[in-house]
Amino acid sequence: MHRYYVNNNDQPNGDHEVHISSCPWLDLTKSTTPLGNHSNCRTAVAEAKKHYKKSNGCKHCCPSCHTT
């Protein structure tokens, strides 16, 4: 299980990226919302979509949930 976070600042395409807590691309000092512990990125992205409809997995730490 991993602890997941969603970035509150959207990307240029409007996506809010979902990251695991150990992702080097996640900056916890910036605006993030904790999503809790999940056994996979799909449930974490589903949780993020409750906050931001356009959520997507980070291509580095959640590649199976990243869409282009």
mmCIF file of N, CA and C in Angstrom:
data_model
loop_
_atom_site.group_PDB
_atom_site.id
_atom_site.type_symbol
_atom_site.label_atom_id
_atom_site.label_comp_id
_atom_site.label_asym_id
_atom_site.label_seq_id
_atom_site.Cartn_x
_atom_site.Cartn_y
_atom_site.Cartn_z
ATOM 1 N N MET A 1 0.845 -1.182 0.000
ATOM 2 C CA MET A 1 0.000 0.000 0.000
ATOM 3 C C MET A 1 0.885 1.238 0.000
ATOM 4 N N HIS A 2 0.421 2.235 -0.687
ATOM 5 C CA HIS A 2 1.117 3.508 -0.740
ATOM 6 C C HIS A 2 0.181 4.616 -0.279
ATOM 7 N N ARG A 3 0.775 5.682 0.228
ATOM 8 C CA ARG A 3 0.018 6.897 0.549
ATOM 9 C C ARG A 3 0.060 7.770 -0.698
ATOM 10 N N TYR A 4 -1.114 8.264 -1.103
ATOM 11 C CA TYR A 4 -1.232 9.062 -2.319
ATOM 12 C C TYR A 4 -1.649 10.491 -2.010
ATOM 13 N N TYR A 5 -1.242 11.372 -2.918
ATOM 14 C CA TYR A 5 -1.587 12.793 -2.846
ATOM 15 C C TYR A 5 -1.982 13.270 -4.236
ATOM 16 N N VAL A 6 -2.841 14.284 -4.281
ATOM 17 C CA VAL A 6 -3.158 14.937 -5.551
ATOM 18 C C VAL A 6 -2.651 16.370 -5.472
ATOM 19 N N ASN A 7 -2.062 16.812 -6.541
ATOM 20 C CA ASN A 7 -1.566 18.177 -6.634
ATOM 21 C C ASN A 7 -2.761 19.099 -6.859
ATOM 22 N N ASN A 8 -2.913 20.105 -6.012
ATOM 23 C CA ASN A 8 -4.025 21.039 -6.152
ATOM 24 C C ASN A 8 -3.834 22.020 -7.298
ATOM 25 N N ASN A 9 -2.593 22.155 -7.764
ATOM 26 C CA ASN A 9 -2.305 23.023 -8.905
ATOM 27 C C ASN A 9 -2.368 22.181 -10.171
ATOM 28 N N ASP A 10 -3.180 22.600 -11.115
ATOM 29 C CA ASP A 10 -3.329 21.803 -12.328
ATOM 30 C C ASP A 10 -2.156 22.007 -13.285
ATOM 31 N N GLN A 11 -1.983 21.017 -14.143
ATOM 32 C CA GLN A 11 -0.982 21.050 -15.196
ATOM 33 C C GLN A 11 -1.496 21.948 -16.325
ATOM 34 N N PRO A 12 -0.656 22.298 -17.291
ATOM 35 C CA PRO A 12 -1.116 23.141 -18.407
ATOM 36 C C PRO A 12 -2.331 22.577 -19.150
ATOM 37 N N ASN A 13 -2.487 21.238 -19.160
ATOM 38 C CA ASN A 13 -3.635 20.634 -19.838
ATOM 39 C C ASN A 13 -4.861 20.514 -18.932
ATOM 40 N N GLY A 14 -4.747 20.997 -17.685
ATOM 41 C CA GLY A 14 -5.876 20.976 -16.757
ATOM 42 C C GLY A 14 -5.911 19.794 -15.804
ATOM 43 N N ASP A 15 -5.027 18.817 -15.997
ATOM 44 C CA ASP A 15 -4.983 17.645 -15.119
ATOM 45 C C ASP A 15 -4.413 17.990 -13.745
ATOM 46 N N HIS A 16 -4.938 17.319 -12.738
ATOM 47 C CA HIS A 16 -4.374 17.356 -11.386
ATOM 48 C C HIS A 16 -3.703 16.004 -11.190
ATOM 49 N N GLU A 17 -2.389 16.003 -11.011
ATOM 50 C CA GLU A 17 -1.633 14.754 -10.954
ATOM 51 C C GLU A 17 -1.718 14.086 -9.589
ATOM 52 N N VAL A 18 -1.844 12.769 -9.630
ATOM 53 C CA VAL A 18 -1.850 11.922 -8.436
ATOM 54 C C VAL A 18 -0.470 11.288 -8.313
ATOM 55 N N HIS A 19 0.101 11.346 -7.100
ATOM 56 C CA HIS A 19 1.444 10.834 -6.833
ATOM 57 C C HIS A 19 1.439 9.943 -5.598
ATOM 58 N N ILE A 20 2.387 9.000 -5.561
ATOM 59 C CA ILE A 20 2.654 8.297 -4.310
ATOM 60 C C ILE A 20 3.564 9.199 -3.473
ATOM 61 N N SER A 21 3.555 8.994 -2.172
ATOM 62 C CA SER A 21 4.286 9.897 -1.272
ATOM 63 C C SER A 21 5.791 9.915 -1.523
ATOM 64 N N SER A 22 6.351 8.850 -2.084
ATOM 65 C CA SER A 22 7.795 8.791 -2.319
ATOM 66 C C SER A 22 8.213 9.300 -3.697
ATOM 67 N N CYS A 23 7.281 9.800 -4.481
ATOM 68 C CA CYS A 23 7.597 10.264 -5.836
ATOM 69 C C CYS A 23 8.492 11.507 -5.779
ATOM 70 N N PRO A 24 9.591 11.503 -6.524
ATOM 71 C CA PRO A 24 10.458 12.680 -6.525
ATOM 72 C C PRO A 24 9.798 13.905 -7.169
ATOM 73 N N TRP A 25 8.720 13.711 -7.927
ATOM 74 C CA TRP A 25 8.023 14.821 -8.580
ATOM 75 C C TRP A 25 6.956 15.438 -7.678
ATOM 76 N N LEU A 26 6.734 14.847 -6.514
ATOM 77 C CA LEU A 26 5.757 15.378 -5.556
ATOM 78 C C LEU A 26 6.457 16.325 -4.600
ATOM 79 N N ASP A 27 5.925 17.514 -4.474
ATOM 80 C CA ASP A 27 6.473 18.501 -3.552
ATOM 81 C C ASP A 27 5.428 18.752 -2.466
ATOM 82 N N LEU A 28 5.605 18.108 -1.317
ATOM 83 C CA LEU A 28 4.629 18.220 -0.238
ATOM 84 C C LEU A 28 4.588 19.611 0.389
ATOM 85 N N THR A 29 5.597 20.437 0.088
ATOM 86 C CA THR A 29 5.575 21.796 0.619
ATOM 87 C C THR A 29 4.648 22.688 -0.200
ATOM 88 N N LYS A 30 4.253 22.211 -1.373
ATOM 89 C CA LYS A 30 3.311 22.956 -2.200
ATOM 90 C C LYS A 30 1.903 22.446 -1.918
ATOM 91 N N SER A 31 0.976 22.939 -2.646
ATOM 92 C CA SER A 31 -0.431 22.649 -2.405
ATOM 93 C C SER A 31 -0.807 21.235 -2.864
ATOM 94 N N THR A 32 -1.043 20.352 -1.890
ATOM 95 C CA THR A 32 -1.466 18.987 -2.177
ATOM 96 C C THR A 32 -2.604 18.601 -1.245
ATOM 97 N N THR A 33 -3.377 17.626 -1.669
ATOM 98 C CA THR A 33 -4.441 17.067 -0.839
ATOM 99 C C THR A 33 -4.142 15.591 -0.627
ATOM 100 N N PRO A 34 -4.080 15.135 0.627
ATOM 101 C CA PRO A 34 -3.843 13.711 0.871
ATOM 102 C C PRO A 34 -5.060 12.886 0.455
ATOM 103 N N LEU A 35 -4.789 11.764 -0.181
ATOM 104 C CA LEU A 35 -5.856 10.870 -0.643
ATOM 105 C C LEU A 35 -5.940 9.602 0.191
ATOM 106 N N GLY A 36 -5.013 9.431 1.126
ATOM 107 C CA GLY A 36 -5.009 8.244 1.963
ATOM 108 C C GLY A 36 -4.183 7.123 1.367
ATOM 109 N N ASN A 37 -4.257 5.960 2.012
ATOM 110 C CA ASN A 37 -3.534 4.773 1.555
ATOM 111 C C ASN A 37 -4.409 3.995 0.581
ATOM 112 N N HIS A 38 -3.773 3.544 -0.489
ATOM 113 C CA HIS A 38 -4.476 2.758 -1.508
ATOM 114 C C HIS A 38 -3.569 1.630 -1.964
ATOM 115 N N SER A 39 -4.176 0.526 -2.363
ATOM 116 C CA SER A 39 -3.403 -0.615 -2.837
ATOM 117 C C SER A 39 -2.985 -0.459 -4.295
ATOM 118 N N ASN A 40 -3.606 0.505 -5.000
ATOM 119 C CA ASN A 40 -3.226 0.751 -6.389
ATOM 120 C C ASN A 40 -3.600 2.176 -6.782
ATOM 121 N N CYS A 41 -3.043 2.614 -7.897
ATOM 122 C CA CYS A 41 -3.276 3.994 -8.322
ATOM 123 C C CYS A 41 -4.699 4.223 -8.832
ATOM 124 N N ARG A 42 -5.361 3.195 -9.306
ATOM 125 C CA ARG A 42 -6.728 3.374 -9.839
ATOM 126 C C ARG A 42 -7.686 3.870 -8.765
ATOM 127 N N THR A 43 -7.595 3.295 -7.569
ATOM 128 C CA THR A 43 -8.489 3.752 -6.501
ATOM 129 C C THR A 43 -8.076 5.131 -6.004
ATOM 130 N N ALA A 44 -6.780 5.426 -6.056
ATOM 131 C CA ALA A 44 -6.314 6.760 -5.658
ATOM 132 C C ALA A 44 -6.788 7.818 -6.649
ATOM 133 N N VAL A 45 -6.731 7.527 -7.933
ATOM 134 C CA VAL A 45 -7.215 8.479 -8.943
ATOM 135 C C VAL A 45 -8.724 8.660 -8.807
ATOM 136 N N ALA A 46 -9.434 7.585 -8.527
ATOM 137 C CA ALA A 46 -10.891 7.692 -8.318
ATOM 138 C C ALA A 46 -11.186 8.610 -7.135
ATOM 139 N N GLU A 47 -10.400 8.509 -6.080
ATOM 140 C CA GLU A 47 -10.565 9.384 -4.919
ATOM 141 C C GLU A 47 -10.242 10.834 -5.296
ATOM 142 N N ALA A 48 -9.185 11.024 -6.074
ATOM 143 C CA ALA A 48 -8.797 12.372 -6.508
ATOM 144 C C ALA A 48 -9.898 13.016 -7.347
ATOM 145 N N LYS A 49 -10.605 12.203 -8.123
ATOM 146 C CA LYS A 49 -11.671 12.737 -8.982
ATOM 147 C C LYS A 49 -12.859 13.259 -8.174
ATOM 148 N N LYS A 50 -12.922 12.914 -6.908
ATOM 149 C CA LYS A 50 -13.941 13.491 -6.031
ATOM 150 C C LYS A 50 -13.605 14.958 -5.744
ATOM 151 N N HIS A 51 -12.331 15.301 -5.833
ATOM 152 C CA HIS A 51 -11.864 16.670 -5.613
ATOM 153 C C HIS A 51 -11.729 17.424 -6.926
ATOM 154 N N TYR A 52 -11.140 16.760 -7.904
ATOM 155 C CA TYR A 52 -10.867 17.358 -9.216
ATOM 156 C C TYR A 52 -11.279 16.363 -10.291
ATOM 157 N N LYS A 53 -12.295 16.713 -11.049
ATOM 158 C CA LYS A 53 -12.822 15.801 -12.060
ATOM 159 C C LYS A 53 -11.742 15.356 -13.052
ATOM 160 N N LYS A 54 -10.841 16.273 -13.365
ATOM 161 C CA LYS A 54 -9.779 15.959 -14.326
ATOM 162 C C LYS A 54 -8.499 15.613 -13.570
ATOM 163 N N SER A 55 -8.431 14.402 -13.033
ATOM 164 C CA SER A 55 -7.258 13.905 -12.318
ATOM 165 C C SER A 55 -6.622 12.789 -13.127
ATOM 166 N N ASN A 56 -5.318 12.639 -12.963
ATOM 167 C CA ASN A 56 -4.551 11.714 -13.773
ATOM 168 C C ASN A 56 -3.354 11.240 -12.959
ATOM 169 N N GLY A 57 -2.910 10.019 -13.185
ATOM 170 C CA GLY A 57 -1.734 9.507 -12.496
ATOM 171 C C GLY A 57 -0.453 10.117 -13.032
ATOM 172 N N CYS A 58 0.498 10.330 -12.160
ATOM 173 C CA CYS A 58 1.819 10.819 -12.551
ATOM 174 C C CYS A 58 2.482 9.781 -13.469
ATOM 175 N N LYS A 59 3.082 10.255 -14.561
ATOM 176 C CA LYS A 59 3.694 9.307 -15.502
ATOM 177 C C LYS A 59 4.930 8.631 -14.921
ATOM 178 N N HIS A 60 5.485 9.175 -13.837
ATOM 179 C CA HIS A 60 6.686 8.607 -13.240
ATOM 180 C C HIS A 60 6.369 7.585 -12.145
ATOM 181 N N CYS A 61 5.446 7.919 -11.241
ATOM 182 C CA CYS A 61 5.182 7.019 -10.116
ATOM 183 C C CYS A 61 3.877 6.228 -10.269
ATOM 184 N N CYS A 62 3.011 6.643 -11.193
ATOM 185 C CA CYS A 62 1.733 5.946 -11.429
ATOM 186 C C CYS A 62 1.530 5.741 -12.930
ATOM 187 N N PRO A 63 2.498 5.132 -13.631
ATOM 188 C CA PRO A 63 2.399 5.051 -15.090
ATOM 189 C C PRO A 63 1.168 4.281 -15.593
ATOM 190 N N SER A 64 0.690 3.320 -14.832
ATOM 191 C CA SER A 64 -0.476 2.565 -15.293
ATOM 192 C C SER A 64 -1.760 3.383 -15.207
ATOM 193 N N CYS A 65 -1.728 4.509 -14.492
ATOM 194 C CA CYS A 65 -2.895 5.388 -14.369
ATOM 195 C C CYS A 65 -2.698 6.707 -15.106
ATOM 196 N N HIS A 66 -1.594 6.810 -15.832
ATOM 197 C CA HIS A 66 -1.327 8.035 -16.578
ATOM 198 C C HIS A 66 -1.914 7.919 -17.977
ATOM 199 N N THR A 67 -2.676 8.911 -18.359
ATOM 200 C CA THR A 67 -3.209 8.967 -19.717
ATOM 201 C C THR A 67 -2.723 10.246 -20.358
ATOM 202 N N THR A 68 -2.573 10.218 -21.653
ATOM 203 C CA THR A 68 -2.082 11.411 -22.359
ATOM 204 C C THR A 68 -3.213 12.203 -22.945
#
